[in-house]
């Protein structure tokens, strides 16, 4: 309970039932360093799925799913201790309310995690965040002055490098003005189980696999086909074209 | 009857999470009743009533809300027993930060939100320090890092409590709260029970409706501060 680092080799979600009580088709095993995209319209049951993980469901949530850690059911004591600490979440509507400088804040976070060298770790987090944001901010910049993209970038970097939770859940990383492909790389390197709820085609296709959620249950587990691989390359090329044009416009250059 | 005290600053989400947790208990066939202590006004009993949870709200009005709470506990307990509830929850927002409603042997819960600023856990005092369970709401509005730093600050103030993030709007975590409520210690009577923390003293002329400012109007248990000195804090 005291900021100890949790390591996990696998997390299994044993199938339950959908909102109509029909059996869910697939058990799902998550491993560290793997990115899973969660797809499905609002209300399809994405949050339910994540809540099951977070609360270490044991046939006691509406979905009747069961969660195993490293292949076994956690005993009641460790279950209670881990509940609500397994999953680090980055939500969309995230602000800073603390009146602190960026560097001081990350240092404080590192200290709360009893990291050996908080200053050095904070520098790493800031450098990674600056890479993702594209607009640099300073160590002394107040948290509350960061732009949306900068705060998102800082949070992704912090979650990847400093958060103690072995599972990281990110909601719609794409609307943030961060370099999402770089963000994915950073997250894979963090050796966490990463789950991304997204509507972004590039992100969804970049993930190792896609879970399609419907009526409260996982309907399909999809892996990238060769055709999709090619489509992804095409989309990435389009995106890079698009951002080139955007950056030219920003700098006031002619597009003729 | 199982008894739980729930304390926390106004508008931090106590009623939201309790409504959801109690609804969950009702769905499991565990009856509960809520007593709401408040200061000036409250509509919370309507909220509970709409959810089908027996509740009653009482206002301290012109009295110190903490003393009002302590002097009405027996009656609150009797009322809840009269509803045949298996679990009675006493929700109080009428506490100043110097106070704690928690009793020895009764499950004590403190609710605070993530928007109160990083120093909040220090300022809230005994209602947080002496709680068995600290629930943190509104976490969806801040970053993961901020939640973790905040949690660390709570831990510094209270070494023993279980700390949980909970969301009164989405209901995330409320089911776990319901489980905790359903396991609260079974209490026969609150008579002879002891508060975990003494109430602040209050016997001066202002307790008796004095409104004028000035030394000559101050009678009774009056404490004079030293300003500009080291012991002013």
Coordinates of C-alpha atoms in Angstrom, one line a residue:
Chain A
X1 CA 0.0 0.0 0.0
X2 CA 3.0 2.3 0.2
X3 CA 4.0 3.0 -3.4
X4 CA 5.8 -0.3 -3.7
X5 CA 6.3 -1.1 -7.3
X6 CA 4.1 -3.9 -8.6
X7 CA 5.4 -6.2 -11.2
X8 CA 3.2 -8.4 -13.3
X9 CA 4.0 -11.0 -15.9
X10 CA 0.5 -11.4 -17.2
X11 CA -3.1 -10.4 -16.5
X12 CA -6.0 -12.6 -17.6
X13 CA -9.6 -11.5 -18.0
X14 CA -11.8 -14.6 -17.9
X15 CA -14.8 -14.2 -20.0
X16 CA -18.1 -13.2 -18.4
X17 CA -21.4 -12.2 -19.9
X18 CA -22.7 -9.3 -22.0
X19 CA -25.5 -6.9 -20.9
X20 CA -28.2 -9.3 -22.1
X21 CA -26.6 -12.2 -20.1
X22 CA -25.1 -14.1 -23.0
X23 CA -21.8 -15.7 -22.5
X24 CA -18.7 -13.7 -23.6
X25 CA -16.6 -15.6 -26.2
X26 CA -13.0 -15.0 -25.2
X27 CA -10.6 -14.9 -22.3
X28 CA -8.0 -12.3 -22.8
X29 CA -4.4 -12.4 -21.6
X30 CA -2.4 -9.1 -21.3
X31 CA 1.4 -9.0 -21.2
X32 CA 3.8 -6.1 -20.3
X33 CA 5.1 -4.1 -23.2
X34 CA 2.1 -4.9 -25.3
X35 CA -0.4 -2.3 -26.5
X36 CA -4.1 -3.2 -26.9
X37 CA -6.6 -0.9 -28.5
X38 CA -10.2 -0.9 -27.1
X39 CA -12.8 -0.1 -29.7
X40 CA -16.5 0.4 -29.4
X41 CA -19.0 3.2 -29.4
X42 CA -19.9 5.1 -26.2
X43 CA -21.9 2.9 -23.9
X44 CA -20.6 -0.3 -25.4
X45 CA -18.9 -1.4 -22.2
X46 CA -15.3 -0.1 -22.5
X47 CA -15.4 1.4 -19.0
X48 CA -17.0 -1.7 -17.6
X49 CA -14.1 -3.8 -19.0
X50 CA -11.5 -1.4 -17.5
X51 CA -13.4 -1.3 -14.1
X52 CA -13.3 -5.1 -14.0
X53 CA -9.6 -5.0 -14.3
X54 CA -9.2 -2.2 -11.8
X55 CA -11.4 -3.8 -9.2
X56 CA -9.9 -7.3 -9.8
X57 CA -13.3 -8.7 -10.6
X58 CA -14.1 -12.0 -9.1
X59 CA -17.5 -12.9 -10.6
X60 CA -18.8 -10.0 -8.5
X61 CA -19.4 -7.3 -11.1
X62 CA -22.3 -7.0 -13.6
X63 CA -20.1 -8.6 -16.3
X64 CA -19.3 -11.7 -14.2
X65 CA -15.7 -11.6 -15.4
X66 CA -12.8 -12.9 -13.3
X67 CA -9.4 -11.4 -13.3
X68 CA -6.2 -13.4 -12.7
X69 CA -2.8 -12.0 -11.9
X70 CA 0.1 -14.1 -13.2
X71 CA -2.5 -16.9 -13.9
X72 CA -3.9 -17.1 -10.4
X73 CA -6.7 -15.5 -8.5
X74 CA -5.3 -13.0 -6.0
X75 CA -6.1 -13.9 -2.4
X76 CA -8.6 -11.7 -0.6
X77 CA -5.9 -9.7 1.3
X78 CA -3.8 -8.9 -1.8
X79 CA -6.9 -8.3 -3.8
X80 CA -8.1 -5.6 -1.3
X81 CA -4.6 -4.1 -1.2
X82 CA -4.3 -3.9 -5.0
X83 CA -7.8 -2.8 -5.9
X84 CA -7.7 0.6 -7.4
X85 CA -3.9 0.7 -7.6
X86 CA -3.3 -1.6 -10.6
X87 CA -4.5 0.8 -13.2
X88 CA -3.0 4.2 -13.9
X89 CA -5.5 6.2 -16.0
X90 CA -5.0 9.1 -18.3
X91 CA -8.4 10.6 -19.0
X92 CA -9.3 13.1 -21.6
X93 CA -10.5 15.9 -19.4
X94 CA -7.5 16.2 -17.3
X95 CA -6.2 19.4 -15.8
X96 CA -3.7 20.4 -13.3
X97 CA -5.0 22.1 -10.2
X98 CA -1.7 22.3 -8.4
X99 CA 0.0 25.6 -8.3
X100 CA 3.6 24.3 -8.8
X101 CA 6.4 24.4 -11.3
X102 CA 6.6 21.4 -13.6
X103 CA 10.0 20.2 -12.4
X104 CA 9.1 20.6 -8.7
X105 CA 5.9 18.7 -9.3
X106 CA 7.6 15.7 -11.0
X107 CA 10.3 15.7 -8.3
X108 CA 7.5 15.5 -5.7
X109 CA 5.9 12.7 -7.6
X110 CA 9.3 10.9 -7.8
X111 CA 9.8 11.4 -4.1
X112 CA 6.4 10.0 -3.3
X113 CA 7.5 6.9 -5.2
X114 CA 10.7 6.7 -3.2
X115 CA 12.7 6.9 -6.4
X116 CA 16.5 6.8 -5.8
X117 CA 17.3 10.0 -7.6
X118 CA 14.2 12.1 -7.9
X119 CA 16.0 15.0 -9.6
X120 CA 17.5 12.9 -12.4
X121 CA 14.2 11.1 -12.9
X122 CA 12.4 14.4 -13.1
X123 CA 14.8 15.6 -15.8
X124 CA 14.2 12.4 -17.8
X125 CA 10.4 12.8 -17.6
X126 CA 10.6 16.5 -18.7
X127 CA 12.9 15.6 -21.6
X128 CA 10.5 12.9 -22.7
X129 CA 7.5 15.1 -22.4
X130 CA 9.2 17.9 -24.4
X131 CA 9.8 15.3 -27.2
X132 CA 6.2 14.4 -27.3
X133 CA 4.7 17.8 -27.1
X134 CA 6.6 19.5 -29.9
X135 CA 6.3 22.8 -28.1
X136 CA 9.0 23.0 -25.4
X137 CA 8.3 24.1 -21.9
X138 CA 10.8 25.0 -19.2
X139 CA 11.5 23.4 -15.8
X140 CA 10.0 26.5 -14.1
X141 CA 6.8 26.6 -16.1
X142 CA 3.8 26.5 -13.9
X143 CA 1.7 23.3 -14.3
X144 CA -1.4 25.4 -14.8
X145 CA 0.2 27.3 -17.7
X146 CA 0.9 24.3 -19.8
X147 CA -1.2 23.9 -23.0
X148 CA -3.4 20.9 -23.4
X149 CA -0.9 19.1 -25.6
X150 CA 2.0 19.9 -23.1
X151 CA 0.1 18.6 -20.1
X152 CA -0.9 15.5 -21.9
X153 CA 2.7 14.9 -23.0
X154 CA 3.9 15.5 -19.4
X155 CA 1.3 13.0 -18.1
X156 CA 2.2 10.3 -20.7
X157 CA 5.9 10.7 -19.9
X158 CA 5.2 10.6 -16.2
X159 CA 2.9 7.6 -16.4
X160 CA 5.4 5.7 -18.5
X161 CA 8.5 6.5 -16.4
X162 CA 7.1 7.1 -12.9
X163 CA 3.7 5.6 -12.3
X164 CA 3.8 2.5 -10.1
X165 CA 0.8 0.8 -11.7
X166 CA 1.6 -2.1 -14.0
X167 CA -1.4 -1.3 -16.2
X168 CA -1.8 2.0 -18.0
X169 CA -5.0 3.0 -19.5
X170 CA -5.2 5.9 -21.9
X171 CA -8.4 7.5 -23.1
X172 CA -8.2 9.2 -26.6
X173 CA -4.5 10.1 -26.7
X174 CA -5.1 11.4 -30.2
X175 CA -6.9 14.6 -29.3
X176 CA -4.0 16.0 -27.5
X177 CA -1.5 17.6 -29.8
X178 CA 1.1 15.0 -28.9
X179 CA 3.3 13.0 -31.2
X180 CA 1.2 9.8 -30.8
X181 CA 3.6 7.4 -32.5
X182 CA 6.4 8.6 -30.2
X183 CA 4.1 8.3 -27.3
X184 CA 3.4 4.7 -28.2
X185 CA 7.1 3.9 -28.4
X186 CA 7.7 5.4 -25.0
X187 CA 4.8 3.4 -23.6
X188 CA 6.0 0.1 -25.0
X189 CA 9.4 0.8 -23.6
X190 CA 7.9 1.3 -20.1
X191 CA 7.1 -2.4 -20.0
X192 CA 3.6 -1.8 -18.8
X193 CA 0.4 -3.4 -20.0
X194 CA -1.0 -0.6 -22.1
X195 CA -4.7 -0.3 -23.0
X196 CA -5.8 2.5 -25.3
X197 CA -9.4 3.5 -25.8
X198 CA -9.3 5.2 -29.2
X199 CA -11.2 6.2 -32.3
X200 CA -8.1 7.1 -34.2
X201 CA -7.4 4.8 -37.1
X202 CA -3.6 5.1 -36.9
X203 CA -3.5 4.4 -33.2
X204 CA -6.0 1.5 -33.5
X205 CA -4.0 -0.1 -36.3
X206 CA -0.6 0.5 -34.5
X207 CA -1.7 -1.4 -31.5
X208 CA -0.7 -5.1 -31.2
X209 CA -4.3 -6.1 -31.2
X210 CA -7.8 -4.6 -31.1
X211 CA -10.6 -5.6 -28.8
X212 CA -14.0 -4.9 -30.2
X213 CA -16.5 -4.2 -27.4
X214 CA -20.2 -4.6 -28.0
X215 CA -23.2 -4.7 -25.6
X216 CA -20.9 -5.0 -22.6
X217 CA -18.7 -7.9 -23.8
X218 CA -15.6 -8.4 -26.0
X219 CA -17.1 -9.4 -29.4
X220 CA -13.8 -9.9 -31.2
X221 CA -10.0 -9.9 -30.8
X222 CA -8.5 -8.7 -34.0
X223 CA -4.8 -8.8 -35.0
X224 CA -3.4 -6.7 -37.8
X225 CA -3.7 -8.4 -41.2
X226 CA -1.3 -7.7 -44.1
X227 CA -3.8 -5.6 -45.9
X228 CA -4.2 -3.5 -42.7
X229 CA -0.5 -3.3 -42.4
X230 CA -0.4 -1.6 -45.8
X231 CA -3.3 0.6 -44.9
X232 CA -1.5 1.7 -41.8
X233 CA 1.6 2.7 -43.8
X234 CA -0.6 4.7 -46.1
X235 CA -2.4 6.4 -43.3
X236 CA 0.9 7.3 -41.6
X237 CA 2.2 8.8 -44.8
X238 CA -1.0 10.8 -45.1
X239 CA -0.7 12.0 -41.5
X240 CA 2.9 13.1 -42.0
X241 CA 1.9 15.0 -45.1
X242 CA -0.9 16.6 -43.2
X243 CA 1.4 17.7 -40.3
X244 CA 4.0 19.1 -42.8
X245 CA 1.3 21.3 -44.2
X246 CA 0.2 22.3 -40.8
X247 CA 3.6 23.3 -39.7
X248 CA 4.2 25.3 -42.9
X249 CA 0.9 27.2 -42.2
X250 CA 2.0 27.8 -38.7
X251 CA 5.3 29.3 -39.8
X252 CA 3.5 31.4 -42.4
X253 CA 5.1 29.7 -45.4
X254 CA 3.5 29.6 -48.7
X255 CA 1.9 26.2 -49.7
X256 CA 2.0 26.7 -53.5
Chain B
X1 CA -26.9 -2.6 13.3
X2 CA -23.8 -1.8 11.5
X3 CA -22.7 1.8 11.9
X4 CA -20.5 4.0 9.7
X5 CA -19.6 7.7 10.1
X6 CA -18.8 9.5 6.9
X7 CA -17.2 13.0 7.1
X8 CA -15.8 15.4 4.6
X9 CA -15.9 19.0 3.4
X10 CA -19.1 20.3 1.7
X11 CA -19.5 19.4 -2.0
X12 CA -16.8 16.8 -2.0
X13 CA -19.1 14.1 -3.2
X14 CA -20.2 12.3 0.0
X15 CA -23.9 12.1 -1.0
X16 CA -23.1 11.0 -4.5
X17 CA -20.9 8.1 -3.6
X18 CA -23.2 7.0 -0.7
X19 CA -26.3 7.1 -2.8
X20 CA -24.6 4.8 -5.3
X21 CA -23.1 2.5 -2.7
X22 CA -26.4 2.2 -0.7
X23 CA -28.3 1.5 -4.0
X24 CA -25.9 -1.3 -4.5
X25 CA -26.5 -2.6 -1.0
X26 CA -30.3 -2.5 -1.5
X27 CA -29.9 -4.5 -4.7
X28 CA -28.1 -7.1 -2.7
X29 CA -30.9 -7.1 -0.2
X30 CA -29.0 -5.3 2.6
X31 CA -31.2 -2.5 4.0
X32 CA -29.6 0.7 5.0
X33 CA -30.6 4.1 6.4
X34 CA -28.8 7.4 6.2
X35 CA -28.7 10.2 8.7
X36 CA -27.4 13.5 7.3
X37 CA -26.1 16.1 9.7
X38 CA -25.7 19.5 8.1
X39 CA -25.4 23.2 9.1
X40 CA -27.6 25.6 7.2
X41 CA -29.5 23.7 4.6
X42 CA -29.6 20.5 2.8
X43 CA -31.6 18.7 0.1
X44 CA -29.6 15.5 0.4
X45 CA -32.5 13.7 2.0
X46 CA -34.5 14.2 -1.2
X47 CA -31.6 12.7 -3.2
X48 CA -31.6 9.6 -0.9
X49 CA -35.4 9.4 -1.0
X50 CA -35.3 9.4 -4.8
X51 CA -32.9 6.4 -4.7
X52 CA -35.3 4.6 -2.3
X53 CA -33.0 4.9 0.7
X54 CA -34.6 5.7 4.0
X55 CA -33.0 8.9 5.2
X56 CA -33.4 11.9 7.5
X57 CA -31.6 15.2 7.5
X58 CA -31.1 17.4 10.5
X59 CA -29.6 20.9 10.7
X60 CA -27.5 22.4 13.5
X61 CA -28.6 25.9 12.6
X62 CA -27.2 28.3 15.2
X63 CA -25.3 25.7 17.1
X64 CA -21.8 24.3 16.7
X65 CA -22.4 21.5 14.2
X66 CA -19.9 19.2 16.0
X67 CA -21.5 19.5 19.4
X68 CA -24.9 19.2 17.8
X69 CA -23.7 15.9 16.2
X70 CA -22.4 14.5 19.4
X71 CA -25.5 15.4 21.4
X72 CA -27.8 13.7 18.9
X73 CA -26.0 10.5 18.1
X74 CA -28.2 8.3 20.4
X75 CA -31.4 9.6 18.8
X76 CA -29.9 9.3 15.3
X77 CA -29.1 5.6 16.0
X78 CA -32.6 5.0 17.4
X79 CA -34.2 6.5 14.3
X80 CA -32.1 4.3 12.1
X81 CA -33.0 1.2 14.2
X82 CA -36.6 2.1 13.7
X83 CA -36.2 1.7 10.0
X84 CA -35.0 -1.9 10.5
X85 CA -31.8 -1.0 8.6
X86 CA -29.0 -3.5 8.7
X87 CA -26.5 -0.7 8.1
X88 CA -26.7 2.9 9.3
X89 CA -24.6 5.6 7.7
X90 CA -24.2 8.9 9.4
X91 CA -23.1 11.5 6.9
X92 CA -21.9 14.8 8.3
X93 CA -20.7 17.9 6.4
X94 CA -21.2 20.2 9.4
X95 CA -17.7 19.7 10.8
X96 CA -15.1 22.3 11.0
X97 CA -11.6 21.0 10.2
X98 CA -10.7 20.9 13.9
X99 CA -13.2 18.1 14.4
X100 CA -13.8 14.4 13.8
X101 CA -17.1 12.6 14.1
X102 CA -15.4 9.1 14.2
X103 CA -16.0 6.9 17.2
X104 CA -13.9 4.1 18.6
X105 CA -15.1 0.8 17.3
X106 CA -17.2 2.3 14.5
X107 CA -16.1 2.4 10.9
X108 CA -14.9 5.9 10.1
X109 CA -14.7 7.2 6.5
X110 CA -13.3 10.5 5.4
X111 CA -14.2 11.8 1.9
X112 CA -12.0 14.5 0.2
X113 CA -11.7 15.5 -3.4
X114 CA -8.7 15.9 -5.7
X115 CA -9.4 19.6 -6.4
X116 CA -8.8 20.9 -2.9
X117 CA -5.1 21.5 -3.4
X118 CA -2.0 19.6 -2.4
X119 CA -2.0 20.9 1.2
X120 CA -5.6 19.9 1.9
X121 CA -4.8 16.6 3.7
X122 CA -2.7 18.6 6.2
X123 CA -5.4 21.1 6.8
X124 CA -8.3 18.7 7.2
X125 CA -7.0 17.4 10.4
X126 CA -8.6 14.7 12.7
X127 CA -11.5 13.7 10.4
X128 CA -8.9 12.5 8.0
X129 CA -6.1 11.5 10.4
X130 CA -8.4 9.3 12.4
X131 CA -10.3 7.7 9.6
X132 CA -10.2 4.0 8.8
X133 CA -10.9 4.6 5.1
X134 CA -10.1 7.7 3.0
X135 CA -12.0 8.1 -0.2
X136 CA -10.8 10.5 -2.8
X137 CA -13.3 11.9 -5.3
X138 CA -13.1 13.9 -8.6
X139 CA -9.9 12.1 -9.6
X140 CA -11.1 12.1 -13.2
X141 CA -10.5 15.9 -13.3
X142 CA -6.8 15.7 -12.5
X143 CA -3.8 13.8 -13.8
X144 CA -2.6 10.4 -12.6
X145 CA 0.5 12.0 -11.2
X146 CA -1.5 14.5 -9.2
X147 CA -3.6 11.6 -7.9
X148 CA -0.5 9.8 -6.8
X149 CA 1.1 12.8 -5.2
X150 CA -2.1 13.5 -3.4
X151 CA -2.4 10.0 -2.2
X152 CA 1.1 10.2 -0.8
X153 CA 0.2 13.3 1.1
X154 CA -2.8 11.5 2.6
X155 CA -0.6 8.7 3.6
X156 CA 1.8 11.1 5.4
X157 CA -1.2 12.3 7.5
X158 CA -2.7 8.8 8.1
X159 CA -0.4 5.9 8.2
X160 CA -3.1 3.2 8.6
X161 CA -6.1 4.1 6.5
X162 CA -7.0 2.4 3.3
X163 CA -7.0 5.0 0.6
X164 CA -9.2 4.6 -2.4
X165 CA -10.1 6.7 -5.5
X166 CA -13.8 6.8 -6.1
X167 CA -16.1 8.5 -8.6
X168 CA -19.5 9.7 -7.5
X169 CA -20.6 10.5 -11.1
X170 CA -19.5 7.3 -12.9
X171 CA -19.9 5.1 -9.8
X172 CA -16.4 3.8 -10.2
X173 CA -15.4 2.3 -6.9
X174 CA -18.8 2.6 -5.3
X175 CA -19.4 -1.1 -5.5
X176 CA -16.3 -1.7 -3.4
X177 CA -17.5 0.9 -1.0
X178 CA -20.7 -1.0 -0.6
X179 CA -18.8 -4.1 0.2
X180 CA -16.9 -2.2 2.9
X181 CA -20.1 -0.8 4.3
X182 CA -21.7 -4.2 4.5
X183 CA -18.8 -5.4 6.6
X184 CA -18.8 -2.5 9.1
X185 CA -18.7 -3.5 12.8
X186 CA -22.1 -4.5 14.3
X187 CA -23.0 -2.0 17.1
X188 CA -25.6 -2.7 19.8
X189 CA -25.8 0.9 21.0
X190 CA -23.9 4.1 20.8
X191 CA -24.4 4.9 24.4
X192 CA -21.1 4.9 26.3
X193 CA -19.1 4.8 23.1
X194 CA -16.3 7.3 22.8
X195 CA -15.3 9.8 20.1
X196 CA -11.8 9.3 18.7
X197 CA -11.1 13.0 19.2
X198 CA -12.3 15.5 21.7
X199 CA -14.6 18.2 20.4
X200 CA -13.3 21.8 20.5
X201 CA -14.2 23.8 23.6
X202 CA -16.8 26.5 23.1
X203 CA -18.1 28.4 26.1
X204 CA -17.9 32.1 25.5
X205 CA -20.2 35.0 25.0
X206 CA -20.3 34.5 21.3
X207 CA -21.8 31.0 22.0
X208 CA -24.7 32.9 23.6
X209 CA -25.5 34.9 20.5
X210 CA -23.2 37.9 21.2
X211 CA -22.5 39.7 18.0
X212 CA -20.6 42.9 19.0
X213 CA -16.8 43.0 18.5
X214 CA -14.6 44.1 21.4
X215 CA -12.7 42.9 24.5
X216 CA -15.5 44.1 26.8
X217 CA -17.9 41.7 25.2
X218 CA -15.7 38.6 25.5
X219 CA -16.6 36.4 28.5
X220 CA -15.8 32.8 29.3
X221 CA -13.4 30.5 27.6
X222 CA -11.6 33.1 25.4
X223 CA -8.2 32.5 23.8
X224 CA -6.1 35.5 22.8
X225 CA -3.6 35.1 19.9
X226 CA -0.2 36.6 19.7
X227 CA 0.2 38.4 16.4
X228 CA 3.5 38.8 14.6
X229 CA 5.2 36.4 17.0
X230 CA 6.3 32.9 16.5
X231 CA 3.4 31.4 18.4
X232 CA 0.8 33.1 16.3
X233 CA 0.7 30.0 14.1

